[in-house]
Amino acid sequence: FVDDNICFDRSYFAELALHLIEVKKEFPKFCWGGQSNLYSIDKSVRYKGVEYSLGDLMARSGCIAMFVGIESVSKESLAGANKSFNEVEKYPDQIKKFHDYGIMLNAGMVFGFDTDTENVFGDTYEFLVKNKVEISLLNILVPLPGTTLFKRYYSEGRLFDHSWENYDGRHVVYYPSLMTPEQLERGFFDLWKALY
């Protein structure tokens, strides 16, 4: 399902999942994947007077894979990205819960936050391997035009590449705070190679 967060509206998700459970009875091999946040596995919903665990609804309705925006294993980086609702200390337990339901994870990870040093690549590798995260979508931070981040980097003179085709999450287009652009790009591609 193409939805930025299929579990955001819990009542809607409960209704959808209950319908999919019925579909699965007729087509036992039916399965689906979607996108949510990591902490959705800890949530429940009361729908039509019945309390449901979102994880149980995901599994029973045929969910086999979920893209989750973990973003970073650094609390400081998450705070800087206004993602402090992602709680690093809960990541291992939340990942295990998804796995216990038979749901594979695709973790979205971002590198190049102002608090990131070269250690972020080794820390991320260790985290992903230790927690058996099946797939990771790695990206270099992109200060997209029109965003607050772009305006800040522009005003600070940190943007050096104005070729929009390079604003793709695979190229460094700005000067990071705690490493060079070359260190960020090399660490990023070395991590891809190490994981895959």
Tab-separated table of C-alpha atoms in Angstrom:
chain	number	residue	atom	x	y	z
A	1	PHE	CA	0.000	0.000	0.000
A	2	VAL	CA	1.380	3.380	-0.979
A	3	ASP	CA	0.617	5.529	2.043
A	4	ASP	CA	3.096	7.595	4.052
A	5	ASN	CA	1.862	5.961	7.240
A	6	ILE	CA	-0.821	3.320	6.854
A	7	CYS	CA	-1.233	3.045	10.646
A	8	PHE	CA	-1.519	6.784	11.373
A	9	ASP	CA	-5.335	6.775	11.413
A	10	ARG	CA	-5.749	3.721	13.614
A	11	SER	CA	-9.504	3.363	13.117
A	12	TYR	CA	-9.083	3.456	9.352
A	13	PHE	CA	-6.294	0.892	9.573
A	14	ALA	CA	-8.421	-1.389	11.783
A	15	GLU	CA	-11.275	-1.253	9.276
A	16	LEU	CA	-8.905	-1.953	6.373
A	17	ALA	CA	-7.119	-4.792	8.197
A	18	LEU	CA	-10.378	-6.482	9.175
A	19	HIS	CA	-11.473	-6.413	5.519
A	20	LEU	CA	-8.097	-7.823	4.470
A	21	ILE	CA	-8.451	-10.625	7.025
A	22	GLU	CA	-11.632	-11.625	5.181
A	23	VAL	CA	-9.818	-11.427	1.822
A	24	LYS	CA	-7.085	-13.654	3.240
A	25	LYS	CA	-9.671	-16.319	4.114
A	26	GLU	CA	-10.590	-16.575	0.427
A	27	PHE	CA	-7.029	-16.077	-0.863
A	28	PRO	CA	-4.699	-17.575	1.788
A	29	LYS	CA	-1.530	-16.499	-0.065
A	30	PHE	CA	-2.609	-12.832	-0.120
A	31	CYS	CA	0.024	-10.590	1.410
A	32	TRP	CA	0.859	-6.915	1.502
A	33	GLY	CA	3.490	-4.402	2.537
A	34	GLY	CA	3.293	-0.781	3.541
A	35	GLN	CA	4.916	2.085	5.346
A	36	SER	CA	4.509	3.128	8.955
A	37	ASN	CA	6.550	4.246	11.910
A	38	LEU	CA	8.481	1.845	14.090
A	39	TYR	CA	6.419	2.603	17.191
A	40	SER	CA	3.147	1.596	15.506
A	41	ILE	CA	3.925	-1.947	16.674
A	42	ASP	CA	3.391	-0.764	20.277
A	43	LYS	CA	-0.028	0.750	19.587
A	44	SER	CA	-3.560	-0.559	19.799
A	45	VAL	CA	-6.941	0.675	18.609
A	46	ARG	CA	-10.504	0.351	19.842
A	47	TYR	CA	-12.694	-0.288	16.823
A	48	LYS	CA	-16.429	-0.979	17.101
A	49	GLY	CA	-16.033	-1.774	20.792
A	50	VAL	CA	-13.156	-4.233	20.368
A	51	GLU	CA	-9.528	-3.558	21.324
A	52	TYR	CA	-6.980	-4.631	18.695
A	53	SER	CA	-3.188	-4.645	18.675
A	54	LEU	CA	-1.919	-3.001	15.491
A	55	GLY	CA	0.779	-5.670	15.200
A	56	ASP	CA	-1.801	-8.440	15.419
A	57	LEU	CA	-3.965	-6.706	12.781
A	58	MET	CA	-0.944	-6.305	10.504
A	59	ALA	CA	0.023	-9.966	10.774
A	60	ARG	CA	-3.483	-11.457	10.499
A	61	SER	CA	-4.304	-9.274	7.475
A	62	GLY	CA	-1.266	-10.521	5.557
A	63	CYS	CA	1.390	-7.873	6.193
A	64	ILE	CA	4.801	-9.360	5.434
A	65	ALA	CA	6.892	-6.191	5.067
A	66	MET	CA	6.901	-2.672	6.444
A	67	PHE	CA	9.058	0.311	5.536
A	68	VAL	CA	9.843	2.236	8.716
A	69	GLY	CA	11.611	5.582	8.952
A	70	ILE	CA	14.162	4.884	11.658
A	71	GLU	CA	16.284	7.753	10.248
A	72	SER	CA	19.152	7.528	12.746
A	73	VAL	CA	20.502	5.596	15.725
A	74	SER	CA	21.559	8.919	17.304
A	75	LYS	CA	19.179	10.694	19.687
A	76	GLU	CA	20.906	13.995	18.891
A	77	SER	CA	20.403	13.588	15.151
A	78	LEU	CA	16.748	12.662	15.639
A	79	ALA	CA	16.171	15.719	17.824
A	80	GLY	CA	17.798	17.935	15.195
A	81	ALA	CA	15.492	16.477	12.545
A	82	ASN	CA	12.387	16.996	14.735
A	83	LYS	CA	11.995	13.206	14.973
A	84	SER	CA	12.358	12.903	18.739
A	85	PHE	CA	9.198	10.747	18.738
A	86	ASN	CA	11.526	7.993	17.467
A	87	GLU	CA	12.972	6.548	20.683
A	88	VAL	CA	16.353	4.935	20.037
A	89	GLU	CA	16.287	2.909	23.255
A	90	LYS	CA	13.037	1.244	22.140
A	91	TYR	CA	14.240	0.345	18.637
A	92	PRO	CA	15.506	-3.183	19.429
A	93	ASP	CA	12.288	-4.211	21.204
A	94	GLN	CA	10.097	-2.697	18.481
A	95	ILE	CA	12.076	-4.415	15.732
A	96	LYS	CA	11.797	-7.729	17.584
A	97	LYS	CA	8.018	-7.314	17.844
A	98	PHE	CA	7.729	-6.827	14.068
A	99	HIS	CA	9.874	-9.912	13.548
A	100	ASP	CA	7.843	-11.918	16.063
A	101	TYR	CA	4.768	-11.163	13.915
A	102	GLY	CA	6.651	-12.380	10.836
A	103	ILE	CA	6.974	-8.898	9.370
A	104	MET	CA	10.178	-8.013	7.537
A	105	LEU	CA	11.489	-4.462	7.937
A	106	ASN	CA	12.937	-2.014	5.455
A	107	ALA	CA	14.618	0.674	7.551
A	108	GLY	CA	14.961	4.185	6.143
A	109	MET	CA	18.278	5.625	7.375
A	110	VAL	CA	19.686	9.127	6.795
A	111	PHE	CA	23.293	10.317	7.149
A	112	GLY	CA	24.800	13.776	7.341
A	113	PHE	CA	22.890	15.400	10.190
A	114	ASP	CA	24.736	18.214	11.967
A	115	THR	CA	25.596	15.918	14.890
A	116	ASP	CA	26.831	13.021	12.717
A	117	THR	CA	30.517	12.153	12.755
A	118	GLU	CA	32.216	9.397	10.773
A	119	ASN	CA	31.268	7.042	13.643
A	120	VAL	CA	27.636	7.112	12.456
A	121	PHE	CA	28.374	4.564	9.727
A	122	GLY	CA	29.886	1.948	12.041
A	123	ASP	CA	27.213	2.564	14.675
A	124	THR	CA	24.472	2.114	12.077
A	125	TYR	CA	26.058	-1.023	10.617
A	126	GLU	CA	26.347	-2.584	14.074
A	127	PHE	CA	22.746	-1.660	14.922
A	128	LEU	CA	21.233	-3.005	11.691
A	129	VAL	CA	23.171	-6.270	11.816
A	130	LYS	CA	22.640	-6.852	15.535
A	131	ASN	CA	18.878	-6.298	15.188
A	132	LYS	CA	18.653	-8.369	11.990
A	133	VAL	CA	16.996	-5.620	9.945
A	134	GLU	CA	16.427	-7.289	6.586
A	135	ILE	CA	16.613	-4.304	4.228
A	136	SER	CA	17.827	-0.742	4.650
A	137	LEU	CA	17.201	2.213	2.389
A	138	LEU	CA	20.196	4.448	3.027
A	139	ASN	CA	20.159	8.135	2.106
A	140	ILE	CA	22.405	11.150	2.435
A	141	LEU	CA	20.527	14.079	3.982
A	142	VAL	CA	19.006	16.269	1.250
A	143	PRO	CA	18.342	19.965	1.915
A	144	LEU	CA	15.464	20.168	-0.563
A	145	PRO	CA	14.652	23.601	-2.010
A	146	GLY	CA	11.801	25.287	-0.166
A	147	THR	CA	12.538	23.557	3.147
A	148	THR	CA	13.735	25.178	6.345
A	149	LEU	CA	16.894	23.078	6.108
A	150	PHE	CA	17.658	24.397	2.621
A	151	LYS	CA	17.109	28.004	3.743
A	152	ARG	CA	19.358	27.528	6.769
A	153	TYR	CA	22.169	25.867	4.806
A	154	TYR	CA	21.865	28.534	2.097
A	155	SER	CA	22.064	31.377	4.624
A	156	GLU	CA	25.056	29.698	6.289
A	157	GLY	CA	26.833	29.329	2.916
A	158	ARG	CA	26.891	25.531	3.257
A	159	LEU	CA	25.400	24.628	-0.141
A	160	PHE	CA	28.008	24.047	-2.823
A	161	ASP	CA	26.078	22.073	-5.458
A	162	HIS	CA	23.088	23.623	-7.202
A	163	SER	CA	22.578	20.861	-9.786
A	164	TRP	CA	19.121	19.623	-8.808
A	165	GLU	CA	19.738	16.153	-10.241
A	166	ASN	CA	22.216	15.663	-7.377
A	167	TYR	CA	19.541	16.321	-4.730
A	168	ASP	CA	18.721	12.615	-4.750
A	169	GLY	CA	19.995	11.218	-1.457
A	170	ARG	CA	23.069	9.731	-3.150
A	171	HIS	CA	25.178	12.884	-3.511
A	172	VAL	CA	26.495	15.321	-0.918
A	173	VAL	CA	25.440	18.842	-1.927
A	174	TYR	CA	26.356	20.719	1.277
A	175	TYR	CA	29.141	21.007	3.827
A	176	PRO	CA	28.356	18.758	6.822
A	177	SER	CA	29.196	20.066	10.299
A	178	LEU	CA	31.444	17.327	11.671
A	179	MET	CA	32.944	15.681	8.590
A	180	THR	CA	33.915	16.662	5.082
A	181	PRO	CA	31.611	16.084	2.119
A	182	GLU	CA	34.084	13.425	0.936
A	183	GLN	CA	33.995	11.631	4.297
A	184	LEU	CA	30.189	11.633	4.273
A	185	GLU	CA	29.968	10.285	0.728
A	186	ARG	CA	32.693	7.665	1.239
A	187	GLY	CA	31.192	6.483	4.548
A	188	PHE	CA	27.755	6.277	2.951
A	189	PHE	CA	28.896	4.134	0.010
A	190	ASP	CA	31.161	2.003	2.210
A	191	LEU	CA	28.149	1.238	4.412
A	192	TRP	CA	26.102	0.212	1.346
A	193	LYS	CA	28.902	-2.158	0.348
A	194	ALA	CA	29.280	-3.545	3.868
A	195	LEU	CA	25.558	-4.267	4.198
A	196	TYR	CA	24.979	-5.614	0.690
